[in-house]
PDB file of C-alpha atoms in Angstrom:
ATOM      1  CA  UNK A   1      23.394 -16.335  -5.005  1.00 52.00           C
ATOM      2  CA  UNK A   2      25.821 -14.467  -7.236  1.00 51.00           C
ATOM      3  CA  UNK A   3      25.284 -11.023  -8.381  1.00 55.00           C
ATOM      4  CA  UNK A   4      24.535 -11.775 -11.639  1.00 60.00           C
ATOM      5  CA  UNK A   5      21.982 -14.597 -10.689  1.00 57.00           C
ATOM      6  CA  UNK A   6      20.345 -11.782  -8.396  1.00 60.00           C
ATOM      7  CA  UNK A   7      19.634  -9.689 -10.815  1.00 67.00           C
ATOM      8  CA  UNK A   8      17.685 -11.550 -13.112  1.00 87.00           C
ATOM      9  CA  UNK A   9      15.013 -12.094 -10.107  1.00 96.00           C
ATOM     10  CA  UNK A  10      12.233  -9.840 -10.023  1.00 98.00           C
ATOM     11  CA  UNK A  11      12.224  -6.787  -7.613  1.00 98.00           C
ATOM     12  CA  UNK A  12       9.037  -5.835  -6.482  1.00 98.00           C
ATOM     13  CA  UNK A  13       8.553  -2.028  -5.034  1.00 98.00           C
ATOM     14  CA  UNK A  14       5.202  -1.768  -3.149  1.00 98.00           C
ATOM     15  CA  UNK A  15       4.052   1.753  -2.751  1.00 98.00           C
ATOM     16  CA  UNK A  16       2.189   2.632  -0.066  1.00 96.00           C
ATOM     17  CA  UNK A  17       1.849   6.448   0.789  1.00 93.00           C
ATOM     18  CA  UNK A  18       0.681   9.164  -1.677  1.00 93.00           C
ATOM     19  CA  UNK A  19       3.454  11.494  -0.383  1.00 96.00           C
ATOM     20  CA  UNK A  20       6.020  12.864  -3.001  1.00 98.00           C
ATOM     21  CA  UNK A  21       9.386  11.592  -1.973  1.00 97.00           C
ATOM     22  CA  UNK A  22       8.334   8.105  -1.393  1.00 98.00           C
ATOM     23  CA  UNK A  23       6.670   8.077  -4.850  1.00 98.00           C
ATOM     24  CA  UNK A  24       9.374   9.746  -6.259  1.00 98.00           C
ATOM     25  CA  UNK A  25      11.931   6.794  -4.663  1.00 98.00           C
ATOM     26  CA  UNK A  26       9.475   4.212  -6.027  1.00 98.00           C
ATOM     27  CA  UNK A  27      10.092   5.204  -9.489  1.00 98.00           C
ATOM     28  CA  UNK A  28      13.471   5.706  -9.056  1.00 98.00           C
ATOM     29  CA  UNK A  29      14.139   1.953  -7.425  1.00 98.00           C
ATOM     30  CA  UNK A  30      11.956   0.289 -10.291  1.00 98.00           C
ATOM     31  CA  UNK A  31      13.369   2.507 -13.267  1.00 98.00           C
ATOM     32  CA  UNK A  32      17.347   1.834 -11.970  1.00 98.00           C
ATOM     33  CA  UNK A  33      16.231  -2.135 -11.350  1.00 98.00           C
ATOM     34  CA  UNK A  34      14.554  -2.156 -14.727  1.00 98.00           C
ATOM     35  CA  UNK A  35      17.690  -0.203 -16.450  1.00 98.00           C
ATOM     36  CA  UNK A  36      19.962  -2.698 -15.644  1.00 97.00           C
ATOM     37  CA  UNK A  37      17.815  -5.693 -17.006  1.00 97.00           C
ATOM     38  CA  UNK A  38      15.721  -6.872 -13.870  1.00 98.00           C
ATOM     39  CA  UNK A  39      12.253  -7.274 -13.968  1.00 98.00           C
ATOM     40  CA  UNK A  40       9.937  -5.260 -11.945  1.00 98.00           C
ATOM     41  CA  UNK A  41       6.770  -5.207 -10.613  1.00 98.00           C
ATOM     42  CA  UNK A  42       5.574  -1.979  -9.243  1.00 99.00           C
ATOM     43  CA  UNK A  43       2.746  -2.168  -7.018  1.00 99.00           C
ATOM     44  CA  UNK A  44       0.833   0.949  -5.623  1.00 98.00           C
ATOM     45  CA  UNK A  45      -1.868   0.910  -2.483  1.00 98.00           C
ATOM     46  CA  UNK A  46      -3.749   3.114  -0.613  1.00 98.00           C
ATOM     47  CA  UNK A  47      -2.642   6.704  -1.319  1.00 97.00           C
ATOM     48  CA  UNK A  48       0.028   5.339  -3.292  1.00 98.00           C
ATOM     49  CA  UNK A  49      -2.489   4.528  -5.959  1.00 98.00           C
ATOM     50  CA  UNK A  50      -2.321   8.725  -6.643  1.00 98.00           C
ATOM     51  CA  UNK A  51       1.029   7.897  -8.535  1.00 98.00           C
ATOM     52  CA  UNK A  52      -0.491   5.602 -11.259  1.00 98.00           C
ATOM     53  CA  UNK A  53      -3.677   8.160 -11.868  1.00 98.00           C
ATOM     54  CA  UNK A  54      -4.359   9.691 -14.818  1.00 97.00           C
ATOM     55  CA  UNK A  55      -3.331  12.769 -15.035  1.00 97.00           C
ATOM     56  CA  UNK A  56      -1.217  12.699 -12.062  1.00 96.00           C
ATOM     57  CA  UNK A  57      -2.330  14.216  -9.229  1.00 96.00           C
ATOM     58  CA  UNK A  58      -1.773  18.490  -9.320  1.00 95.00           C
ATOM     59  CA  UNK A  59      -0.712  18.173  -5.571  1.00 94.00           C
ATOM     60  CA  UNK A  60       2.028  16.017  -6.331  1.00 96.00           C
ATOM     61  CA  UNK A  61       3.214  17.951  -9.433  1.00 95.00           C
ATOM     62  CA  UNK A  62       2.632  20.814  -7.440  1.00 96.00           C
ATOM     63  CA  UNK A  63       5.316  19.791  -4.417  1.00 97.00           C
ATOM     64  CA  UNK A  64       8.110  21.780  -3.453  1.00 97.00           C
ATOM     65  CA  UNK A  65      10.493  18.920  -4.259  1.00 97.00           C
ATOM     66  CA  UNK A  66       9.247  18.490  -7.896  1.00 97.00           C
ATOM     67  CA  UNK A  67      10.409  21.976  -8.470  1.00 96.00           C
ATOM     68  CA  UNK A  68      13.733  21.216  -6.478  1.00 97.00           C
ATOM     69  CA  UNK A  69      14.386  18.083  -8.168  1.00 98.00           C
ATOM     70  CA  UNK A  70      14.104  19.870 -11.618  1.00 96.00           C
ATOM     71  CA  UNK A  71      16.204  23.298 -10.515  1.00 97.00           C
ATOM     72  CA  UNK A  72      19.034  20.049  -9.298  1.00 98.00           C
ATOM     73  CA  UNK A  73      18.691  18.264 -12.530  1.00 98.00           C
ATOM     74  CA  UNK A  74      17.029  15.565 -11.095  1.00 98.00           C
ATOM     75  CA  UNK A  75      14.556  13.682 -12.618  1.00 98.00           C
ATOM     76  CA  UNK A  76      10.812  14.256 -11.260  1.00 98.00           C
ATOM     77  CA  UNK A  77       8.025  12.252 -11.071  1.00 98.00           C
ATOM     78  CA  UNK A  78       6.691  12.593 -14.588  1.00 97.00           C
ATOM     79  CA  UNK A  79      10.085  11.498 -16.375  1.00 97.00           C
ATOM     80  CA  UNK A  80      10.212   8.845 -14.309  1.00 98.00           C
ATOM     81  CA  UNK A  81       6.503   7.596 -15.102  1.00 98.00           C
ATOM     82  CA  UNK A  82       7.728   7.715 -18.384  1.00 97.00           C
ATOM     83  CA  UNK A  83      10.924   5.690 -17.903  1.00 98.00           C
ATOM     84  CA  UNK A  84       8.925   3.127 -16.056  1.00 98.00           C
ATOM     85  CA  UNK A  85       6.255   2.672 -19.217  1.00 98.00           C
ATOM     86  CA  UNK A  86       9.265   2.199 -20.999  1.00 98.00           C
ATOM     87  CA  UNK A  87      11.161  -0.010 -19.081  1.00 98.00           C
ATOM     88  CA  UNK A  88       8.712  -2.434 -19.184  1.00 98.00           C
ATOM     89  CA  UNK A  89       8.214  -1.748 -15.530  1.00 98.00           C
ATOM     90  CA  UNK A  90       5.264  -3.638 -14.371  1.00 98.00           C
ATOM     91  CA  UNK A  91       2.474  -1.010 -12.885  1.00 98.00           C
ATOM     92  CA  UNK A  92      -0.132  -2.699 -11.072  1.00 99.00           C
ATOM     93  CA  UNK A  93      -3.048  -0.150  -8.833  1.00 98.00           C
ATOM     94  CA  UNK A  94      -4.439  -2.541  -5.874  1.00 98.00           C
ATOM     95  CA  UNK A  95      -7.846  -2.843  -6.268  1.00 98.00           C
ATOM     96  CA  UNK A  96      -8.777  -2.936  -2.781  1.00 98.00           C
ATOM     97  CA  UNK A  97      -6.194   0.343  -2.609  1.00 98.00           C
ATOM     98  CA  UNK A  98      -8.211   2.114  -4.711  1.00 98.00           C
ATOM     99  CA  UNK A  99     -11.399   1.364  -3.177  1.00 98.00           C
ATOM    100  CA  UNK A 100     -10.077   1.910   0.158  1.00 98.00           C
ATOM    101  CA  UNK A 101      -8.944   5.951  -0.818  1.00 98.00           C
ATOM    102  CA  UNK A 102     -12.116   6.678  -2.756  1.00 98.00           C
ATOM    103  CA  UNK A 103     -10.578   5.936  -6.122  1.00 98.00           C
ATOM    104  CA  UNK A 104     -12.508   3.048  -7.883  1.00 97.00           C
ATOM    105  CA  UNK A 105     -13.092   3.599 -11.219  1.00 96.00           C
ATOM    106  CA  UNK A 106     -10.834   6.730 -11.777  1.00 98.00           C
ATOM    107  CA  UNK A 107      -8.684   7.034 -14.880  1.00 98.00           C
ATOM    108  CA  UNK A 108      -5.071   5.148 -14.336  1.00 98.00           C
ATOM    109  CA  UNK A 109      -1.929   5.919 -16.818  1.00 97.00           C
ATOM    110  CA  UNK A 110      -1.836   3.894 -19.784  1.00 97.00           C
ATOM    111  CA  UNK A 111      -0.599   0.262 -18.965  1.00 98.00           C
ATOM    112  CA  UNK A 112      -1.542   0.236 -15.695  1.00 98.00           C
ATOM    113  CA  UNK A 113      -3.332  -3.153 -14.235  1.00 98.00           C
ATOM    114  CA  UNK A 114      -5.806  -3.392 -11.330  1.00 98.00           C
ATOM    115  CA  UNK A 115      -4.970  -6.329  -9.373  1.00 98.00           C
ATOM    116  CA  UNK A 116      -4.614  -7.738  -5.695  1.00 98.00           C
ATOM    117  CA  UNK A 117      -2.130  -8.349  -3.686  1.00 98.00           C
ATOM    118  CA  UNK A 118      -1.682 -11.671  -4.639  1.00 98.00           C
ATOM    119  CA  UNK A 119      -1.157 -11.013  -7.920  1.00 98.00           C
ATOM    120  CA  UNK A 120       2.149  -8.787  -6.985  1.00 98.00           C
ATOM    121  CA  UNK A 121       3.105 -11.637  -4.815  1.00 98.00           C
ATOM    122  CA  UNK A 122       3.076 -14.143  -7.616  1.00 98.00           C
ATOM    123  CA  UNK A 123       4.899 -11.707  -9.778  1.00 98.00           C
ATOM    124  CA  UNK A 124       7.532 -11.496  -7.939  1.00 98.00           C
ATOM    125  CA  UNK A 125       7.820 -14.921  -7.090  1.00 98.00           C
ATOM    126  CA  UNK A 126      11.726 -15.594  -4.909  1.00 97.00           C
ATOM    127  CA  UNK A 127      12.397 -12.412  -6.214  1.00 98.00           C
ATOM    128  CA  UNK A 128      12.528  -8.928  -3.877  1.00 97.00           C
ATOM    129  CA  UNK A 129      10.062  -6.436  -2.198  1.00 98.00           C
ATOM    130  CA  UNK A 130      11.012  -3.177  -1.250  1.00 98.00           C
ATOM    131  CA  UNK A 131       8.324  -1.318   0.716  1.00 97.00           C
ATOM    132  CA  UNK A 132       8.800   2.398   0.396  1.00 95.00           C
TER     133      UNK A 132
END
């Protein structure tokens, strides 16, 4: 499949710890796929539900690396969450994820669908899934 081709197939980025650097490579994967015209589909489980929460989570705002990222000119986690919205990037919360951390029913960003597993599946179709 040419390059071109390739990139008009969905990438899919399923999230599955709560930790701050793989959230913070989530968003960058789906933001730089979604910049350059793919769609994407960014699915969050377990504790990586915490990214999609509304307001995001102090302890990850709170990380050394957030700090680090901003003193390097890098963009942290809340730019990014805004990129994404922007973007178009798909945001879907699992709903047994949430359930399974103690998070059912707690207040997700703006945009952001509850959904399964086979829902992300179908989004994405023959496109690709990162795990991060």
């Amino acid at each position: 499949m040419s390059g071109a081709a390739a990139s008009h197939l969905p990438l899919g980025v399923l999230l599955l710890s709560g930790g701050h650097e793989r959230a913070h490579y989530a968003l960058v994967l789906a933001t730089g796929a979604a910049a350059i015209g793919r769609p994407v589909v960014l699915f969050a489980t377990n504790a990586g539900c915490r990214l999609l929460l509304r307001p995001l989570p102090a302890e990850l705002l709170a990380d050394p690396r957030e700090a680090a990222l901003a003193a390097r000119g890098v963009a942290g986690l809340g730019a990014l969450l805004a990129a994404a919205a922007e973007l178009g990037v798909r945001r879907i919360a699992c709903e047994a994820g949430l359930r399974a951390e103690g998070l059912a029913g707690a207040p997700l960003a703006e945009g952001v669908e509850v959904a399964g597993v086979v829902t992300f599946l179908a989004a994405v179709g023959a496109g690709q899934i990162v795990s991060v």
